[in-house]
């Protein structure tokens, strides 16, 4: 148990990013994620919004509960009560720690925007945070607390995103696109400020750290302005592309 939780440092070497152990583990998570989202999404598709929302409530409690346990354990493991400042919900994937509860417990336009935001970024975050997490799988063994918890929370985000889309909870109203942009830009701004104050890399706005963001980082030569601007622009382009694809798909279905 001490080895799994990493007390005193992991004694096992990391199997490595894109090793068969890494790919097998995250693929199993993705398969479970897809099966559960399709099952619950199809089951609840024609039920009341209240019934549909029960899945979101359970998911919100699970993802935040697991993340809170992780932060407490990491502070204890590091023997530093301030270690939590390096585990703030300021990564693209961890924004779901806030938006999933908003989708589950808020009402009105805020809830609609939160549902859309989770739909747009939940699945992307699940893929990037599992298959693309070179920063984690290069540093820790696959079956370790750090990677298992990360895999589970990213999978919950992907599950909720697919569930929202399959169950018909997403509205994707054009009027809410601005709110989605605003949510992302606010988090990017907060992450950049935190990075400057803590010398950290929230939202991967400072460097790629072994993730697919390295492609952009290397392309701009690690430029301190163009790299973070490029990351934010990619986020915005992705949002626009997702909305565009969603609208086109809906039009074809209606025809």
PDB file of C-alpha atoms in Angstrom:
ATOM      1  CA  UNK A   1       0.000   0.000   0.000  1.00  0.00           C
ATOM      2  CA  UNK A   2       2.865   2.355   0.826  1.00  0.00           C
ATOM      3  CA  UNK A   3       4.299   1.686  -2.635  1.00  0.00           C
ATOM      4  CA  UNK A   4       0.944   2.247  -4.362  1.00  0.00           C
ATOM      5  CA  UNK A   5       0.419   5.571  -2.581  1.00  0.00           C
ATOM      6  CA  UNK A   6       4.029   6.632  -3.179  1.00  0.00           C
ATOM      7  CA  UNK A   7       5.119   7.239   0.399  1.00  0.00           C
ATOM      8  CA  UNK A   8       8.875   7.670   0.385  1.00  0.00           C
ATOM      9  CA  UNK A   9       8.871   7.785  -3.409  1.00  0.00           C
ATOM     10  CA  UNK A  10       7.987   5.039  -5.870  1.00  0.00           C
ATOM     11  CA  UNK A  11      10.476   2.178  -5.894  1.00  0.00           C
ATOM     12  CA  UNK A  12       9.214   0.757  -9.186  1.00  0.00           C
ATOM     13  CA  UNK A  13      10.446   2.437 -12.355  1.00  0.00           C
ATOM     14  CA  UNK A  14       7.896   4.123 -14.589  1.00  0.00           C
ATOM     15  CA  UNK A  15       6.946   1.877 -17.512  1.00  0.00           C
ATOM     16  CA  UNK A  16       6.989   4.947 -19.712  1.00  0.00           C
ATOM     17  CA  UNK A  17       4.736   7.127 -21.808  1.00  0.00           C
ATOM     18  CA  UNK A  18       3.020   5.128 -24.586  1.00  0.00           C
ATOM     19  CA  UNK A  19       4.307   1.851 -23.165  1.00  0.00           C
ATOM     20  CA  UNK A  20       1.971  -1.138 -23.560  1.00  0.00           C
ATOM     21  CA  UNK A  21       1.173  -0.898 -19.851  1.00  0.00           C
ATOM     22  CA  UNK A  22       0.158   2.752 -20.214  1.00  0.00           C
ATOM     23  CA  UNK A  23      -1.930   2.132 -23.337  1.00  0.00           C
ATOM     24  CA  UNK A  24      -3.605  -0.973 -21.878  1.00  0.00           C
ATOM     25  CA  UNK A  25      -4.560   0.770 -18.642  1.00  0.00           C
ATOM     26  CA  UNK A  26      -6.010   3.907 -20.216  1.00  0.00           C
ATOM     27  CA  UNK A  27      -7.769   1.916 -22.962  1.00  0.00           C
ATOM     28  CA  UNK A  28      -9.562  -0.129 -20.299  1.00  0.00           C
ATOM     29  CA  UNK A  29     -10.638   3.113 -18.619  1.00  0.00           C
ATOM     30  CA  UNK A  30     -11.916   4.504 -21.928  1.00  0.00           C
ATOM     31  CA  UNK A  31     -13.851   1.306 -22.712  1.00  0.00           C
ATOM     32  CA  UNK A  32     -15.539   1.377 -19.291  1.00  0.00           C
ATOM     33  CA  UNK A  33     -16.232   5.098 -19.704  1.00  0.00           C
ATOM     34  CA  UNK A  34     -17.910   4.628 -23.091  1.00  0.00           C
ATOM     35  CA  UNK A  35     -19.969   1.595 -22.023  1.00  0.00           C
ATOM     36  CA  UNK A  36     -21.316   3.349 -18.920  1.00  0.00           C
ATOM     37  CA  UNK A  37     -22.072   6.617 -20.730  1.00  0.00           C
ATOM     38  CA  UNK A  38     -23.922   4.862 -23.553  1.00  0.00           C
ATOM     39  CA  UNK A  39     -25.857   2.661 -21.098  1.00  0.00           C
ATOM     40  CA  UNK A  40     -26.979   5.479 -18.788  1.00  0.00           C
ATOM     41  CA  UNK A  41     -27.408   7.982 -21.616  1.00  0.00           C
ATOM     42  CA  UNK A  42     -29.717   5.722 -23.621  1.00  0.00           C
ATOM     43  CA  UNK A  43     -31.547   4.573 -20.494  1.00  0.00           C
ATOM     44  CA  UNK A  44     -32.327   8.128 -19.362  1.00  0.00           C
ATOM     45  CA  UNK A  45     -32.761   9.788 -22.758  1.00  0.00           C
ATOM     46  CA  UNK A  46     -36.551   9.929 -22.554  1.00  0.00           C
ATOM     47  CA  UNK A  47     -36.807  10.431 -18.806  1.00  0.00           C
ATOM     48  CA  UNK A  48     -37.392  13.677 -16.938  1.00  0.00           C
ATOM     49  CA  UNK A  49     -34.623  16.205 -16.454  1.00  0.00           C
ATOM     50  CA  UNK A  50     -34.702  15.438 -12.736  1.00  0.00           C
ATOM     51  CA  UNK A  51     -34.028  11.767 -13.396  1.00  0.00           C
ATOM     52  CA  UNK A  52     -31.259  12.583 -15.873  1.00  0.00           C
ATOM     53  CA  UNK A  53     -29.655  14.934 -13.373  1.00  0.00           C
ATOM     54  CA  UNK A  54     -29.162  12.187 -10.761  1.00  0.00           C
ATOM     55  CA  UNK A  55     -26.269  10.815 -12.805  1.00  0.00           C
ATOM     56  CA  UNK A  56     -24.646  14.270 -12.869  1.00  0.00           C
ATOM     57  CA  UNK A  57     -25.062  14.646  -9.093  1.00  0.00           C
ATOM     58  CA  UNK A  58     -23.362  11.307  -8.416  1.00  0.00           C
ATOM     59  CA  UNK A  59     -20.600  12.145 -10.921  1.00  0.00           C
ATOM     60  CA  UNK A  60     -20.010  15.579  -9.354  1.00  0.00           C
ATOM     61  CA  UNK A  61     -19.730  14.096  -5.863  1.00  0.00           C
ATOM     62  CA  UNK A  62     -17.402  11.357  -7.075  1.00  0.00           C
ATOM     63  CA  UNK A  63     -15.009  13.545  -9.070  1.00  0.00           C
ATOM     64  CA  UNK A  64     -14.730  16.233  -6.378  1.00  0.00           C
ATOM     65  CA  UNK A  65     -14.541  13.699  -3.557  1.00  0.00           C
ATOM     66  CA  UNK A  66     -11.737  11.747  -5.237  1.00  0.00           C
ATOM     67  CA  UNK A  67      -9.850  14.948  -6.079  1.00  0.00           C
ATOM     68  CA  UNK A  68     -10.159  16.262  -2.516  1.00  0.00           C
ATOM     69  CA  UNK A  69      -8.844  12.950  -1.161  1.00  0.00           C
ATOM     70  CA  UNK A  70      -5.929  13.187  -3.604  1.00  0.00           C
ATOM     71  CA  UNK A  71      -5.014  16.712  -2.513  1.00  0.00           C
ATOM     72  CA  UNK A  72      -5.124  15.785   1.186  1.00  0.00           C
ATOM     73  CA  UNK A  73      -2.984  12.697   0.611  1.00  0.00           C
ATOM     74  CA  UNK A  74      -0.465  14.592  -1.517  1.00  0.00           C
ATOM     75  CA  UNK A  75      -0.107  17.249   1.196  1.00  0.00           C
ATOM     76  CA  UNK A  76       0.426  14.490   3.754  1.00  0.00           C
ATOM     77  CA  UNK A  77       2.854  12.641   1.472  1.00  0.00           C
ATOM     78  CA  UNK A  78       4.862  15.786   0.818  1.00  0.00           C
ATOM     79  CA  UNK A  79       4.733  16.685   4.516  1.00  0.00           C
ATOM     80  CA  UNK A  80       3.687  20.161   3.390  1.00  0.00           C
ATOM     81  CA  UNK A  81       0.232  21.566   4.223  1.00  0.00           C
ATOM     82  CA  UNK A  82       0.657  24.111   1.396  1.00  0.00           C
ATOM     83  CA  UNK A  83       1.200  21.504  -1.318  1.00  0.00           C
ATOM     84  CA  UNK A  84      -2.421  22.080  -2.382  1.00  0.00           C
ATOM     85  CA  UNK A  85      -1.392  25.278  -4.164  1.00  0.00           C
ATOM     86  CA  UNK A  86       0.122  23.029  -6.853  1.00  0.00           C
ATOM     87  CA  UNK A  87      -3.143  21.114  -7.205  1.00  0.00           C
ATOM     88  CA  UNK A  88      -5.584  23.924  -7.907  1.00  0.00           C
ATOM     89  CA  UNK A  89      -8.352  23.243 -10.489  1.00  0.00           C
ATOM     90  CA  UNK A  90      -6.554  25.318 -13.108  1.00  0.00           C
ATOM     91  CA  UNK A  91      -5.819  22.700 -15.733  1.00  0.00           C
ATOM     92  CA  UNK A  92      -8.169  22.258 -18.677  1.00  0.00           C
ATOM     93  CA  UNK A  93      -9.229  18.866 -17.347  1.00  0.00           C
ATOM     94  CA  UNK A  94      -9.643  19.990 -13.734  1.00  0.00           C
ATOM     95  CA  UNK A  95     -12.019  22.816 -14.706  1.00  0.00           C
ATOM     96  CA  UNK A  96     -14.574  19.993 -14.746  1.00  0.00           C
ATOM     97  CA  UNK A  97     -14.240  19.839 -10.953  1.00  0.00           C
ATOM     98  CA  UNK A  98     -16.190  23.101 -11.005  1.00  0.00           C
ATOM     99  CA  UNK A  99     -18.304  22.865 -14.158  1.00  0.00           C
ATOM    100  CA  UNK A 100     -19.711  19.362 -13.467  1.00  0.00           C
ATOM    101  CA  UNK A 101     -21.079  20.441 -10.046  1.00  0.00           C
ATOM    102  CA  UNK A 102     -22.417  23.606 -11.711  1.00  0.00           C
ATOM    103  CA  UNK A 103     -24.174  21.456 -14.300  1.00  0.00           C
ATOM    104  CA  UNK A 104     -25.575  19.217 -11.562  1.00  0.00           C
ATOM    105  CA  UNK A 105     -26.651  21.775  -8.957  1.00  0.00           C
ATOM    106  CA  UNK A 106     -27.212  25.158 -10.656  1.00  0.00           C
ATOM    107  CA  UNK A 107     -30.181  26.347 -12.693  1.00  0.00           C
ATOM    108  CA  UNK A 108     -31.041  28.476 -15.682  1.00  0.00           C
ATOM    109  CA  UNK A 109     -28.505  29.838 -18.119  1.00  0.00           C
ATOM    110  CA  UNK A 110     -25.539  29.070 -15.847  1.00  0.00           C
ATOM    111  CA  UNK A 111     -26.517  25.398 -15.826  1.00  0.00           C
ATOM    112  CA  UNK A 112     -27.029  25.361 -19.590  1.00  0.00           C
ATOM    113  CA  UNK A 113     -23.594  26.910 -20.146  1.00  0.00           C
ATOM    114  CA  UNK A 114     -21.998  24.454 -17.712  1.00  0.00           C
ATOM    115  CA  UNK A 115     -23.624  21.496 -19.492  1.00  0.00           C
ATOM    116  CA  UNK A 116     -22.298  22.780 -22.814  1.00  0.00           C
ATOM    117  CA  UNK A 117     -18.817  23.399 -21.398  1.00  0.00           C
ATOM    118  CA  UNK A 118     -18.585  19.873 -19.983  1.00  0.00           C
ATOM    119  CA  UNK A 119     -19.865  18.450 -23.277  1.00  0.00           C
ATOM    120  CA  UNK A 120     -17.232  20.365 -25.233  1.00  0.00           C
ATOM    121  CA  UNK A 121     -14.168  19.754 -23.070  1.00  0.00           C
ATOM    122  CA  UNK A 122     -14.977  16.629 -21.038  1.00  0.00           C
ATOM    123  CA  UNK A 123     -14.150  14.093 -23.724  1.00  0.00           C
ATOM    124  CA  UNK A 124     -11.145  16.061 -25.000  1.00  0.00           C
ATOM    125  CA  UNK A 125      -9.810  16.274 -21.441  1.00  0.00           C
ATOM    126  CA  UNK A 126     -10.375  12.547 -20.941  1.00  0.00           C
ATOM    127  CA  UNK A 127      -8.302  11.693 -24.018  1.00  0.00           C
ATOM    128  CA  UNK A 128      -5.526  14.220 -23.371  1.00  0.00           C
ATOM    129  CA  UNK A 129      -5.389  13.311 -19.671  1.00  0.00           C
ATOM    130  CA  UNK A 130      -4.993   9.594 -20.348  1.00  0.00           C
ATOM    131  CA  UNK A 131      -3.441   8.885 -23.745  1.00  0.00           C
ATOM    132  CA  UNK A 132      -1.666  12.248 -23.877  1.00  0.00           C
ATOM    133  CA  UNK A 133      -0.458  12.466 -20.261  1.00  0.00           C
ATOM    134  CA  UNK A 134       3.256  12.137 -20.968  1.00  0.00           C
ATOM    135  CA  UNK A 135       3.994  14.220 -17.881  1.00  0.00           C
ATOM    136  CA  UNK A 136       2.429  11.565 -15.612  1.00  0.00           C
ATOM    137  CA  UNK A 137       3.258   8.282 -17.289  1.00  0.00           C
ATOM    138  CA  UNK A 138       6.893   9.231 -17.816  1.00  0.00           C
ATOM    139  CA  UNK A 139       7.268   9.990 -14.105  1.00  0.00           C
ATOM    140  CA  UNK A 140       5.136   7.430 -12.222  1.00  0.00           C
ATOM    141  CA  UNK A 141       4.405   3.706 -12.554  1.00  0.00           C
ATOM    142  CA  UNK A 142       1.146   3.012 -14.381  1.00  0.00           C
ATOM    143  CA  UNK A 143      -0.530   1.362 -11.378  1.00  0.00           C
ATOM    144  CA  UNK A 144       0.298   4.098  -8.895  1.00  0.00           C
ATOM    145  CA  UNK A 145      -1.897   6.460  -6.898  1.00  0.00           C
ATOM    146  CA  UNK A 146      -0.972   9.448  -9.075  1.00  0.00           C
ATOM    147  CA  UNK A 147      -1.872   7.760 -12.361  1.00  0.00           C
ATOM    148  CA  UNK A 148      -4.862   5.734 -11.158  1.00  0.00           C
ATOM    149  CA  UNK A 149      -6.570   8.757  -9.585  1.00  0.00           C
ATOM    150  CA  UNK A 150      -5.767  10.909 -12.615  1.00  0.00           C
ATOM    151  CA  UNK A 151      -7.142   8.233 -14.933  1.00  0.00           C
ATOM    152  CA  UNK A 152     -10.361   7.876 -12.931  1.00  0.00           C
ATOM    153  CA  UNK A 153     -11.088  11.608 -12.680  1.00  0.00           C
ATOM    154  CA  UNK A 154     -10.368  12.182 -16.372  1.00  0.00           C
ATOM    155  CA  UNK A 155     -12.606   9.236 -17.230  1.00  0.00           C
ATOM    156  CA  UNK A 156     -15.425  10.681 -15.117  1.00  0.00           C
ATOM    157  CA  UNK A 157     -15.129  13.928 -17.113  1.00  0.00           C
ATOM    158  CA  UNK A 158     -15.348  12.007 -20.374  1.00  0.00           C
ATOM    159  CA  UNK A 159     -18.243   9.915 -19.071  1.00  0.00           C
ATOM    160  CA  UNK A 160     -20.245  13.004 -18.075  1.00  0.00           C
ATOM    161  CA  UNK A 161     -19.580  14.679 -21.442  1.00  0.00           C
ATOM    162  CA  UNK A 162     -20.796  11.655 -23.398  1.00  0.00           C
ATOM    163  CA  UNK A 163     -23.727  11.129 -21.036  1.00  0.00           C
ATOM    164  CA  UNK A 164     -24.887  14.737 -21.471  1.00  0.00           C
ATOM    165  CA  UNK A 165     -24.759  14.421 -25.260  1.00  0.00           C
ATOM    166  CA  UNK A 166     -26.377  10.974 -25.458  1.00  0.00           C
ATOM    167  CA  UNK A 167     -29.131  11.745 -22.938  1.00  0.00           C
ATOM    168  CA  UNK A 168     -30.001  14.986 -24.756  1.00  0.00           C
ATOM    169  CA  UNK A 169     -29.130  17.358 -21.911  1.00  0.00           C
ATOM    170  CA  UNK A 170     -26.882  19.626 -23.982  1.00  0.00           C
ATOM    171  CA  UNK A 171     -28.576  22.696 -25.429  1.00  0.00           C
ATOM    172  CA  UNK A 172     -25.663  24.141 -27.430  1.00  0.00           C
ATOM    173  CA  UNK A 173     -27.497  27.431 -27.906  1.00  0.00           C
ATOM    174  CA  UNK A 174     -25.641  30.000 -29.991  1.00  0.00           C
ATOM    175  CA  UNK A 175     -26.481  32.618 -27.366  1.00  0.00           C
ATOM    176  CA  UNK A 176     -24.393  30.694 -24.796  1.00  0.00           C
ATOM    177  CA  UNK A 177     -21.227  30.514 -26.896  1.00  0.00           C
ATOM    178  CA  UNK A 178     -20.028  33.772 -25.333  1.00  0.00           C
ATOM    179  CA  UNK A 179     -20.455  32.328 -21.837  1.00  0.00           C
ATOM    180  CA  UNK A 180     -18.426  29.267 -22.815  1.00  0.00           C
ATOM    181  CA  UNK A 181     -15.651  31.503 -24.173  1.00  0.00           C
ATOM    182  CA  UNK A 182     -15.779  33.623 -20.998  1.00  0.00           C
ATOM    183  CA  UNK A 183     -15.502  30.599 -18.677  1.00  0.00           C
ATOM    184  CA  UNK A 184     -12.431  29.380 -20.528  1.00  0.00           C
ATOM    185  CA  UNK A 185     -10.755  32.796 -20.740  1.00  0.00           C
ATOM    186  CA  UNK A 186     -11.297  33.439 -17.015  1.00  0.00           C
ATOM    187  CA  UNK A 187      -9.680  30.135 -16.130  1.00  0.00           C
ATOM    188  CA  UNK A 188      -6.794  30.784 -18.528  1.00  0.00           C
ATOM    189  CA  UNK A 189      -6.244  34.206 -16.947  1.00  0.00           C
ATOM    190  CA  UNK A 190      -6.314  32.757 -13.426  1.00  0.00           C
ATOM    191  CA  UNK A 191      -3.966  29.943 -14.479  1.00  0.00           C
ATOM    192  CA  UNK A 192      -1.475  32.362 -16.051  1.00  0.00           C
ATOM    193  CA  UNK A 193      -1.422  34.553 -12.937  1.00  0.00           C
ATOM    194  CA  UNK A 194      -0.941  31.474 -10.733  1.00  0.00           C
ATOM    195  CA  UNK A 195       1.907  30.320 -12.985  1.00  0.00           C
ATOM    196  CA  UNK A 196       3.681  33.661 -12.651  1.00  0.00           C
ATOM    197  CA  UNK A 197       3.283  33.705  -8.863  1.00  0.00           C
ATOM    198  CA  UNK A 198       4.108  30.041  -8.213  1.00  0.00           C
ATOM    199  CA  UNK A 199       6.487  29.349 -11.119  1.00  0.00           C
ATOM    200  CA  UNK A 200       4.161  26.524 -12.159  1.00  0.00           C
ATOM    201  CA  UNK A 201       2.533  25.302 -15.371  1.00  0.00           C
ATOM    202  CA  UNK A 202      -1.232  25.344 -14.941  1.00  0.00           C
ATOM    203  CA  UNK A 203      -3.192  24.844 -18.182  1.00  0.00           C
ATOM    204  CA  UNK A 204       0.228  24.068 -19.729  1.00  0.00           C
ATOM    205  CA  UNK A 205       0.487  27.771 -20.552  1.00  0.00           C
ATOM    206  CA  UNK A 206       4.224  27.914 -19.858  1.00  0.00           C
ATOM    207  CA  UNK A 207       5.508  24.740 -21.556  1.00  0.00           C
ATOM    208  CA  UNK A 208       4.343  21.368 -22.883  1.00  0.00           C
ATOM    209  CA  UNK A 209       5.848  19.115 -20.188  1.00  0.00           C
ATOM    210  CA  UNK A 210       5.781  15.990 -22.355  1.00  0.00           C
ATOM    211  CA  UNK A 211       2.167  16.446 -23.489  1.00  0.00           C
ATOM    212  CA  UNK A 212       0.897  17.119 -27.051  1.00  0.00           C
ATOM    213  CA  UNK A 213       1.257  20.831 -26.240  1.00  0.00           C
ATOM    214  CA  UNK A 214       4.972  20.268 -26.900  1.00  0.00           C
ATOM    215  CA  UNK A 215       4.160  20.341 -30.624  1.00  0.00           C
ATOM    216  CA  UNK A 216       3.049  23.969 -30.367  1.00  0.00           C
ATOM    217  CA  UNK A 217       5.810  24.809 -27.891  1.00  0.00           C
ATOM    218  CA  UNK A 218       8.506  23.545 -30.273  1.00  0.00           C
ATOM    219  CA  UNK A 219       6.819  25.153 -33.277  1.00  0.00           C
ATOM    220  CA  UNK A 220       7.050  28.639 -31.738  1.00  0.00           C
ATOM    221  CA  UNK A 221      10.466  27.936 -30.249  1.00  0.00           C
ATOM    222  CA  UNK A 222       9.187  28.206 -26.683  1.00  0.00           C
ATOM    223  CA  UNK A 223       8.327  31.892 -27.128  1.00  0.00           C
ATOM    224  CA  UNK A 224       7.038  33.271 -23.816  1.00  0.00           C
ATOM    225  CA  UNK A 225       4.228  35.220 -25.488  1.00  0.00           C
ATOM    226  CA  UNK A 226       3.271  33.304 -28.601  1.00  0.00           C
ATOM    227  CA  UNK A 227       3.158  29.932 -26.888  1.00  0.00           C
ATOM    228  CA  UNK A 228       0.497  30.797 -24.227  1.00  0.00           C
ATOM    229  CA  UNK A 229      -1.408  32.886 -26.786  1.00  0.00           C
ATOM    230  CA  UNK A 230      -1.314  29.912 -29.157  1.00  0.00           C
ATOM    231  CA  UNK A 231      -2.648  27.558 -26.471  1.00  0.00           C
ATOM    232  CA  UNK A 232      -5.588  29.870 -25.744  1.00  0.00           C
ATOM    233  CA  UNK A 233      -6.302  30.334 -29.464  1.00  0.00           C
ATOM    234  CA  UNK A 234      -6.368  26.553 -29.923  1.00  0.00           C
ATOM    235  CA  UNK A 235      -8.912  26.290 -27.105  1.00  0.00           C
ATOM    236  CA  UNK A 236     -11.132  28.916 -28.718  1.00  0.00           C
ATOM    237  CA  UNK A 237     -10.823  27.334 -32.162  1.00  0.00           C
ATOM    238  CA  UNK A 238     -11.760  23.977 -30.662  1.00  0.00           C
ATOM    239  CA  UNK A 239     -14.881  25.480 -29.030  1.00  0.00           C
ATOM    240  CA  UNK A 240     -15.942  27.080 -32.330  1.00  0.00           C
ATOM    241  CA  UNK A 241     -15.285  23.836 -34.229  1.00  0.00           C
ATOM    242  CA  UNK A 242     -17.263  21.794 -31.699  1.00  0.00           C
ATOM    243  CA  UNK A 243     -20.261  24.116 -31.899  1.00  0.00           C
ATOM    244  CA  UNK A 244     -20.024  24.159 -35.697  1.00  0.00           C
ATOM    245  CA  UNK A 245     -19.860  20.374 -35.901  1.00  0.00           C
ATOM    246  CA  UNK A 246     -22.748  20.026 -33.471  1.00  0.00           C
ATOM    247  CA  UNK A 247     -24.979  22.401 -35.452  1.00  0.00           C
ATOM    248  CA  UNK A 248     -24.161  20.721 -38.783  1.00  0.00           C
ATOM    249  CA  UNK A 249     -24.830  17.264 -37.351  1.00  0.00           C
ATOM    250  CA  UNK A 250     -28.169  18.401 -35.914  1.00  0.00           C
ATOM    251  CA  UNK A 251     -29.216  19.885 -39.256  1.00  0.00           C
ATOM    252  CA  UNK A 252     -28.430  16.619 -41.061  1.00  0.00           C
ATOM    253  CA  UNK A 253     -30.352  14.610 -38.459  1.00  0.00           C
ATOM    254  CA  UNK A 254     -33.393  16.889 -38.800  1.00  0.00           C
ATOM    255  CA  UNK A 255     -33.340  16.479 -42.594  1.00  0.00           C
TER     256      UNK A 255
END
